[in-house]
């Protein structure tokens, strides 16, 4: 998702005569999780028995949740993440596990890119179909209203 965001940003900046702008690319609000949950999900997807040790010391002040504001990317680039948090963590953990066990991840990476592009393609077409259906319903209502005049 982030790479797709940066591709859209590159396209936006190449068409922009002003200086480059910066954007955040983060999860949708419903996919926000804290670091402990993210770490546990990563470990689970890695199929590891690793245990999380949490230091609750007050000497290490930390926010409970760090949040990226991606609204600028949503509005100006028409970008939003395609994968949910579970898919994102699973694919990331799979890539790192493959990298650390096999080192050569080129083919695996290409397969992940193909899988992502399929998700993107289906999501874009589903949105288009839903918008088309909604437009057709509105058009039929307007047409009926006009015919009843």
Short mmCIF file of C-alpha atoms in Angstrom, two decimals:
data_model
loop_
_atom_site.label_atom_id
_atom_site.label_comp_id
_atom_site.label_asym_id
_atom_site.label_seq_id
_atom_site.Cartn_x
_atom_site.Cartn_y
_atom_site.Cartn_z
CA UNK A 1 0.00 0.00 0.00
CA UNK A 2 2.76 2.43 0.89
CA UNK A 3 4.64 1.78 -2.36
CA UNK A 4 1.42 2.45 -4.28
CA UNK A 5 1.08 5.69 -2.31
CA UNK A 6 4.61 6.75 -3.21
CA UNK A 7 3.97 5.95 -6.87
CA UNK A 8 0.87 8.17 -6.79
CA UNK A 9 2.90 10.86 -5.01
CA UNK A 10 5.64 10.68 -7.65
CA UNK A 11 3.02 11.12 -10.36
CA UNK A 12 1.44 14.02 -8.46
CA UNK A 13 4.80 15.75 -7.88
CA UNK A 14 5.87 15.28 -11.52
CA UNK A 15 2.71 17.13 -12.62
CA UNK A 16 3.19 19.82 -9.99
CA UNK A 17 5.25 22.90 -10.88
CA UNK A 18 5.68 23.85 -7.23
CA UNK A 19 8.17 22.22 -4.91
CA UNK A 20 7.55 18.64 -3.85
CA UNK A 21 4.98 18.06 -1.14
CA UNK A 22 5.15 15.49 1.62
CA UNK A 23 2.40 13.02 2.47
CA UNK A 24 1.74 10.35 5.09
CA UNK A 25 0.60 6.87 4.08
CA UNK A 26 -0.94 5.01 6.98
CA UNK A 27 -3.74 2.60 7.79
CA UNK A 28 -7.41 3.41 7.79
CA UNK A 29 -8.71 4.32 11.23
CA UNK A 30 -10.39 0.91 11.65
CA UNK A 31 -7.00 -0.77 11.06
CA UNK A 32 -5.07 1.19 13.68
CA UNK A 33 -3.53 -1.02 16.36
CA UNK A 34 -0.99 -0.48 19.10
CA UNK A 35 2.61 -1.70 18.94
CA UNK A 36 1.99 -4.68 21.22
CA UNK A 37 -0.85 -6.01 19.05
CA UNK A 38 1.15 -5.39 15.87
CA UNK A 39 4.16 -7.22 17.32
CA UNK A 40 2.05 -10.16 18.45
CA UNK A 41 0.40 -10.43 15.02
CA UNK A 42 3.82 -10.32 13.35
CA UNK A 43 5.16 -13.06 15.62
CA UNK A 44 2.07 -15.20 14.98
CA UNK A 45 2.47 -14.81 11.20
CA UNK A 46 6.14 -15.71 11.52
CA UNK A 47 5.07 -18.92 13.31
CA UNK A 48 7.45 -18.11 16.14
CA UNK A 49 7.31 -18.89 19.85
CA UNK A 50 8.93 -15.54 20.68
CA UNK A 51 7.49 -13.84 23.76
CA UNK A 52 6.96 -10.12 24.06
CA UNK A 53 8.55 -8.47 27.08
CA UNK A 54 6.94 -5.20 28.06
CA UNK A 55 8.78 -2.66 30.17
CA UNK A 56 6.10 -0.73 32.07
CA UNK A 57 8.67 1.60 33.58
CA UNK A 58 7.64 5.23 33.90
CA UNK A 59 11.16 6.18 32.87
CA UNK A 60 10.26 5.32 29.27
CA UNK A 61 7.28 7.56 28.47
CA UNK A 62 5.57 6.38 25.33
CA UNK A 63 2.30 7.17 23.60
CA UNK A 64 -0.29 4.42 23.68
CA UNK A 65 -1.00 4.89 19.99
CA UNK A 66 0.95 6.61 17.25
CA UNK A 67 -1.19 7.74 14.36
CA UNK A 68 -0.31 8.98 10.88
CA UNK A 69 -2.67 11.54 9.39
CA UNK A 70 -3.15 10.29 5.83
CA UNK A 71 -6.09 12.57 5.03
CA UNK A 72 -3.97 14.66 2.65
CA UNK A 73 -3.12 11.51 0.64
CA UNK A 74 -6.79 10.48 0.65
CA UNK A 75 -7.95 13.85 -0.62
CA UNK A 76 -5.20 15.03 -2.97
CA UNK A 77 -3.90 11.72 -4.36
CA UNK A 78 -7.12 9.69 -4.15
CA UNK A 79 -5.06 7.12 -2.23
CA UNK A 80 -6.14 4.76 0.47
CA UNK A 81 -4.79 1.43 1.64
CA UNK A 82 -6.19 -1.60 -0.12
CA UNK A 83 -5.15 -4.29 2.35
CA UNK A 84 -6.45 -4.53 5.88
CA UNK A 85 -4.04 -4.69 8.79
CA UNK A 86 -4.09 -8.50 8.96
CA UNK A 87 -3.16 -8.84 5.27
CA UNK A 88 -0.47 -6.17 5.58
CA UNK A 89 1.21 -7.83 8.56
CA UNK A 90 0.92 -11.31 7.04
CA UNK A 91 2.55 -10.22 3.77
CA UNK A 92 5.27 -8.25 5.58
CA UNK A 93 6.08 -11.12 7.97
CA UNK A 94 6.12 -13.59 5.06
CA UNK A 95 8.56 -11.42 3.13
CA UNK A 96 10.95 -10.98 6.07
CA UNK A 97 10.79 -14.66 6.98
CA UNK A 98 11.61 -15.57 3.39
CA UNK A 99 14.42 -13.00 3.32
CA UNK A 100 16.05 -14.31 6.50
CA UNK A 101 15.71 -17.99 5.55
CA UNK A 102 16.40 -17.96 1.82
CA UNK A 103 18.03 -14.57 1.11
CA UNK A 104 16.91 -14.59 -2.56
CA UNK A 105 13.46 -13.05 -2.44
CA UNK A 106 13.17 -11.69 -5.95
CA UNK A 107 10.59 -14.21 -7.22
CA UNK A 108 8.70 -14.12 -3.92
CA UNK A 109 8.60 -10.31 -4.06
CA UNK A 110 7.30 -10.38 -7.63
CA UNK A 111 4.55 -12.81 -6.58
CA UNK A 112 3.57 -10.52 -3.72
CA UNK A 113 3.42 -7.57 -6.14
CA UNK A 114 1.18 -9.59 -8.50
CA UNK A 115 -1.10 -10.50 -5.58
CA UNK A 116 -1.30 -6.84 -4.54
CA UNK A 117 -2.07 -5.70 -8.09
CA UNK A 118 -4.92 -8.23 -8.26
CA UNK A 119 -6.33 -6.85 -4.99
CA UNK A 120 -6.01 -3.31 -6.35
CA UNK A 121 -7.65 -4.25 -9.65
CA UNK A 122 -10.62 -5.92 -7.96
CA UNK A 123 -11.09 -3.12 -5.44
CA UNK A 124 -11.02 -0.42 -8.14
CA UNK A 125 -13.52 -2.34 -10.28
CA UNK A 126 -15.84 -3.10 -7.36
CA UNK A 127 -15.89 0.61 -6.46
CA UNK A 128 -16.56 1.50 -10.10
CA UNK A 129 -19.43 -1.01 -10.29
CA UNK A 130 -20.96 0.25 -7.04
CA UNK A 131 -20.68 3.86 -8.21
CA UNK A 132 -22.21 2.90 -11.56
CA UNK A 133 -25.09 1.10 -9.85
CA UNK A 134 -25.68 4.11 -7.59
CA UNK A 135 -25.55 6.47 -10.57
CA UNK A 136 -28.02 4.25 -12.44
CA UNK A 137 -30.43 4.27 -9.46
CA UNK A 138 -30.22 8.05 -9.24
CA UNK A 139 -30.66 8.41 -13.01
CA UNK A 140 -33.76 6.16 -12.92
CA UNK A 141 -35.24 8.21 -10.06
CA UNK A 142 -34.55 11.48 -11.84
CA UNK A 143 -35.93 10.08 -15.10
CA UNK A 144 -39.12 8.90 -13.37
CA UNK A 145 -39.49 12.30 -11.72
CA UNK A 146 -39.09 14.06 -15.04
CA UNK A 147 -41.59 11.74 -16.71
CA UNK A 148 -44.18 12.43 -14.05
CA UNK A 149 -44.11 16.21 -14.71
#
